[in-house]
PDB file of C-alpha atoms in Angstrom:
ATOM      1  CA  GLN A   1      27.911  34.756 -16.635  1.00 52.00           C
ATOM      2  CA  LEU A   2      24.490  35.952 -17.708  1.00 48.00           C
ATOM      3  CA  LYS A   3      22.889  32.727 -16.463  1.00 56.00           C
ATOM      4  CA  TYR A   4      24.380  33.215 -13.010  1.00 55.00           C
ATOM      5  CA  SER A   5      23.571  36.893 -12.841  1.00 53.00           C
ATOM      6  CA  VAL A   6      19.913  35.896 -13.390  1.00 50.00           C
ATOM      7  CA  LEU A   7      20.069  32.983 -10.920  1.00 59.00           C
ATOM      8  CA  LEU A   8      21.793  35.130  -8.308  1.00 60.00           C
ATOM      9  CA  ASN A   9      19.598  38.144  -9.019  1.00 57.00           C
ATOM     10  CA  THR A  10      22.522  40.480  -9.601  1.00 60.00           C
ATOM     11  CA  TYR A  11      24.298  42.300 -12.419  1.00 50.00           C
ATOM     12  CA  VAL A  12      26.987  40.474 -14.374  1.00 49.00           C
ATOM     13  CA  GLU A  13      29.487  43.119 -13.265  1.00 51.00           C
ATOM     14  CA  GLN A  14      28.732  42.317  -9.617  1.00 56.00           C
ATOM     15  CA  LEU A  15      29.470  38.580  -9.834  1.00 51.00           C
ATOM     16  CA  LYS A  16      32.222  38.078  -7.304  1.00 60.00           C
ATOM     17  CA  ASN A  17      33.650  34.589  -7.569  1.00 61.00           C
ATOM     18  CA  GLU A  18      33.583  33.453 -11.172  1.00 66.00           C
ATOM     19  CA  THR A  19      35.762  30.408 -10.493  1.00 68.00           C
ATOM     20  CA  LEU A  20      33.273  29.208  -7.876  1.00 75.00           C
ATOM     21  CA  LEU A  21      30.364  29.773 -10.274  1.00 77.00           C
ATOM     22  CA  SER A  22      32.238  28.017 -13.062  1.00 76.00           C
ATOM     23  CA  ALA A  23      32.614  24.980 -10.805  1.00 83.00           C
ATOM     24  CA  VAL A  24      28.870  25.096 -10.022  1.00 85.00           C
ATOM     25  CA  ASP A  25      28.149  25.225 -13.746  1.00 84.00           C
ATOM     26  CA  GLU A  26      29.865  21.847 -14.141  1.00 89.00           C
ATOM     27  CA  TRP A  27      27.160  20.318 -11.912  1.00 95.00           C
ATOM     28  CA  TYR A  28      24.134  22.539 -12.532  1.00 92.00           C
ATOM     29  CA  GLY A  29      21.114  20.470 -13.563  1.00 94.00           C
ATOM     30  CA  VAL A  30      22.559  17.062 -12.640  1.00 97.00           C
ATOM     31  CA  ARG A  31      19.616  14.954 -11.483  1.00 98.00           C
ATOM     32  CA  TYR A  32      19.159  13.823  -7.895  1.00 98.00           C
ATOM     33  CA  ARG A  33      20.004  10.227  -7.005  1.00 98.00           C
ATOM     34  CA  ARG A  34      20.164   9.078  -3.396  1.00 97.00           C
ATOM     35  CA  GLY A  35      23.684   7.896  -2.659  1.00 97.00           C
ATOM     36  CA  GLY A  36      24.931   9.290  -5.963  1.00 97.00           C
ATOM     37  CA  VAL A  37      28.356  10.909  -6.348  1.00 97.00           C
ATOM     38  CA  ALA A  38      28.593  11.370 -10.120  1.00 97.00           C
ATOM     39  CA  LYS A  39      27.241  13.615 -12.845  1.00 96.00           C
ATOM     40  CA  THR A  40      24.805  10.853 -13.761  1.00 97.00           C
ATOM     41  CA  GLY A  41      23.059  11.427 -10.418  1.00 98.00           C
ATOM     42  CA  VAL A  42      24.018  12.918  -7.072  1.00 98.00           C
ATOM     43  CA  ASP A  43      22.584  13.564  -3.617  1.00 98.00           C
ATOM     44  CA  CYS A  44      23.296  16.666  -1.538  1.00 98.00           C
ATOM     45  CA  SER A  45      26.334  15.398   0.345  1.00 98.00           C
ATOM     46  CA  GLY A  46      27.695  13.621  -2.735  1.00 98.00           C
ATOM     47  CA  PHE A  47      27.450  16.876  -4.681  1.00 98.00           C
ATOM     48  CA  VAL A  48      29.209  18.821  -1.922  1.00 98.00           C
ATOM     49  CA  GLN A  49      31.906  16.168  -1.547  1.00 97.00           C
ATOM     50  CA  GLN A  50      32.646  16.080  -5.287  1.00 96.00           C
ATOM     51  CA  PHE A  51      32.320  19.841  -5.747  1.00 95.00           C
ATOM     52  CA  ILE A  52      34.724  20.681  -2.915  1.00 95.00           C
ATOM     53  CA  SER A  53      37.184  18.054  -4.119  1.00 94.00           C
ATOM     54  CA  TYR A  54      37.084  19.473  -7.657  1.00 90.00           C
ATOM     55  CA  ARG A  55      37.133  23.136  -6.643  1.00 88.00           C
ATOM     56  CA  TYR A  56      39.498  23.089  -3.646  1.00 89.00           C
ATOM     57  CA  GLY A  57      41.218  19.687  -3.718  1.00 92.00           C
ATOM     58  CA  ILE A  58      39.881  18.864  -0.248  1.00 94.00           C
ATOM     59  CA  GLN A  59      38.513  15.417   0.544  1.00 95.00           C
ATOM     60  CA  LEU A  60      35.367  15.802   2.641  1.00 96.00           C
ATOM     61  CA  PRO A  61      33.615  12.913   4.344  1.00 97.00           C
ATOM     62  CA  ARG A  62      30.662  11.393   2.462  1.00 97.00           C
ATOM     63  CA  THR A  63      27.601  12.215   4.601  1.00 97.00           C
ATOM     64  CA  SER A  64      26.201  15.612   5.567  1.00 97.00           C
ATOM     65  CA  VAL A  65      26.533  14.701   9.261  1.00 97.00           C
ATOM     66  CA  ASP A  66      30.210  13.813   8.836  1.00 97.00           C
ATOM     67  CA  GLN A  67      30.804  16.900   6.684  1.00 97.00           C
ATOM     68  CA  TYR A  68      29.311  19.011   9.463  1.00 97.00           C
ATOM     69  CA  GLU A  69      31.673  17.420  11.993  1.00 96.00           C
ATOM     70  CA  PHE A  70      34.639  18.030   9.645  1.00 96.00           C
ATOM     71  CA  CYS A  71      34.027  21.780   9.435  1.00 96.00           C
ATOM     72  CA  GLN A  72      34.587  24.688  11.773  1.00 96.00           C
ATOM     73  CA  LYS A  73      31.087  25.935  12.685  1.00 96.00           C
ATOM     74  CA  VAL A  74      30.069  29.462  11.723  1.00 96.00           C
ATOM     75  CA  ASN A  75      26.869  31.377  12.418  1.00 93.00           C
ATOM     76  CA  TRP A  76      24.493  32.726   9.789  1.00 91.00           C
ATOM     77  CA  GLU A  77      26.086  36.187   9.823  1.00 92.00           C
ATOM     78  CA  GLU A  78      29.595  34.755   9.298  1.00 94.00           C
ATOM     79  CA  VAL A  79      28.943  32.529   6.267  1.00 95.00           C
ATOM     80  CA  GLN A  80      31.207  33.366   3.307  1.00 93.00           C
ATOM     81  CA  GLU A  81      31.421  32.266  -0.315  1.00 90.00           C
ATOM     82  CA  GLY A  82      32.602  28.680  -0.520  1.00 93.00           C
ATOM     83  CA  ASP A  83      31.436  27.786   2.999  1.00 96.00           C
ATOM     84  CA  LEU A  84      29.021  24.931   3.481  1.00 98.00           C
ATOM     85  CA  VAL A  85      25.486  25.515   4.721  1.00 98.00           C
ATOM     86  CA  PHE A  86      23.811  22.835   6.797  1.00 98.00           C
ATOM     87  CA  PHE A  87      20.123  22.228   7.359  1.00 97.00           C
ATOM     88  CA  LYS A  88      17.977  20.144   9.636  1.00 97.00           C
ATOM     89  CA  ILE A  89      15.213  19.064   7.275  1.00 92.00           C
ATOM     90  CA  ARG A  90      14.379  16.438   9.846  1.00 84.00           C
ATOM     91  CA  PRO A  91      14.455  18.275  13.203  1.00 83.00           C
ATOM     92  CA  SER A  92      16.661  15.807  15.033  1.00 88.00           C
ATOM     93  CA  ARG A  93      19.808  15.913  12.884  1.00 93.00           C
ATOM     94  CA  ILE A  94      21.705  17.465   9.986  1.00 96.00           C
ATOM     95  CA  SER A  95      20.087  16.118   6.837  1.00 96.00           C
ATOM     96  CA  HIS A  96      20.954  18.549   4.013  1.00 97.00           C
ATOM     97  CA  VAL A  97      24.025  20.478   2.868  1.00 98.00           C
ATOM     98  CA  GLY A  98      24.927  22.947   0.158  1.00 98.00           C
ATOM     99  CA  VAL A  99      27.687  25.352  -0.908  1.00 97.00           C
ATOM    100  CA  TYR A 100      27.213  29.048  -0.155  1.00 95.00           C
ATOM    101  CA  LEU A 101      27.688  31.325  -3.193  1.00 90.00           C
ATOM    102  CA  GLY A 102      27.133  34.732  -1.622  1.00 86.00           C
ATOM    103  CA  ASP A 103      24.152  37.082  -1.475  1.00 84.00           C
ATOM    104  CA  ASN A 104      22.099  34.431   0.381  1.00 90.00           C
ATOM    105  CA  LYS A 105      22.335  31.976  -2.533  1.00 89.00           C
ATOM    106  CA  PHE A 106      23.585  28.421  -2.298  1.00 95.00           C
ATOM    107  CA  ALA A 107      24.094  25.469  -4.639  1.00 95.00           C
ATOM    108  CA  HIS A 108      22.763  22.090  -3.604  1.00 98.00           C
ATOM    109  CA  ALA A 109      21.216  18.867  -4.871  1.00 98.00           C
ATOM    110  CA  SER A 110      17.463  19.075  -4.429  1.00 96.00           C
ATOM    111  CA  VAL A 111      15.432  15.862  -4.346  1.00 95.00           C
ATOM    112  CA  HIS A 112      12.914  17.360  -6.769  1.00 95.00           C
ATOM    113  CA  ALA A 113      15.105  19.416  -9.111  1.00 96.00           C
ATOM    114  CA  GLY A 114      18.670  18.056  -8.950  1.00 97.00           C
ATOM    115  CA  VAL A 115      21.590  20.459  -8.593  1.00 97.00           C
ATOM    116  CA  ILE A 116      20.179  23.972  -8.415  1.00 95.00           C
ATOM    117  CA  ILE A 117      20.769  27.338  -6.815  1.00 92.00           C
ATOM    118  CA  SER A 118      18.352  28.375  -4.062  1.00 94.00           C
ATOM    119  CA  ASP A 119      17.948  31.355  -1.784  1.00 92.00           C
ATOM    120  CA  LEU A 120      18.494  31.060   1.971  1.00 94.00           C
ATOM    121  CA  ASP A 121      15.721  33.603   2.439  1.00 93.00           C
ATOM    122  CA  GLU A 122      13.140  31.182   1.036  1.00 95.00           C
ATOM    123  CA  PRO A 123      10.970  30.302   4.051  1.00 97.00           C
ATOM    124  CA  TYR A 124      11.626  26.564   3.644  1.00 96.00           C
ATOM    125  CA  TYR A 125      15.401  26.965   3.904  1.00 96.00           C
ATOM    126  CA  ARG A 126      15.368  29.855   6.376  1.00 95.00           C
ATOM    127  CA  GLN A 127      13.354  27.770   8.869  1.00 95.00           C
ATOM    128  CA  ARG A 128      15.627  24.755   8.481  1.00 96.00           C
ATOM    129  CA  PHE A 129      19.052  26.430   8.328  1.00 96.00           C
ATOM    130  CA  TYR A 130      21.223  25.161  11.174  1.00 96.00           C
ATOM    131  CA  LYS A 131      24.844  26.328  10.802  1.00 97.00           C
ATOM    132  CA  GLY A 132      27.514  27.232   8.330  1.00 97.00           C
ATOM    133  CA  GLY A 133      30.676  25.196   8.056  1.00 97.00           C
ATOM    134  CA  ARG A 134      34.133  26.332   7.031  1.00 96.00           C
ATOM    135  CA  PHE A 135      37.066  24.206   6.008  1.00 89.00           C
ATOM    136  CA  ASN A 136      40.619  25.453   5.714  1.00 74.00           C
ATOM    137  CA  THR A 137      41.790  26.417   2.264  1.00 61.00           C
ATOM    138  CA  ALA A 138      43.914  29.192   0.861  1.00 46.00           C
ATOM    139  CA  ASN A 139      42.267  28.855  -2.559  1.00 45.00           C
ATOM    140  CA  ARG A 140      38.969  30.624  -1.894  1.00 47.00           C
TER     141      ARG A 140
END
């Protein structure tokens, strides 16, 4: 819990969804590998696909574009813990995805650092954020 309170810049007592963070912990630090879907190496959509399957038992499509199409779209202000966050790194299409953790933080597989937690307020992500995506589950 202490690790995530530091990563999320909050007090341990204010951590909201410990089961979600526990699931992130299973993947935290896994290195990036294009096309990867395992803890030996994973890309952004592979991480999201495996994470959501493990955490919620939902089978998402493999690519970030297909995951975007699978989800109900939500605006920035409506994104909730467990929702997906989609980015247009390349301006013409969805090219990155992560899992929203709350308080503007999200887990994703970064090309340079592997599975990490980042802040949506970082200029890089803020400029490239496109939409949130919600899938139906009663287990949030």
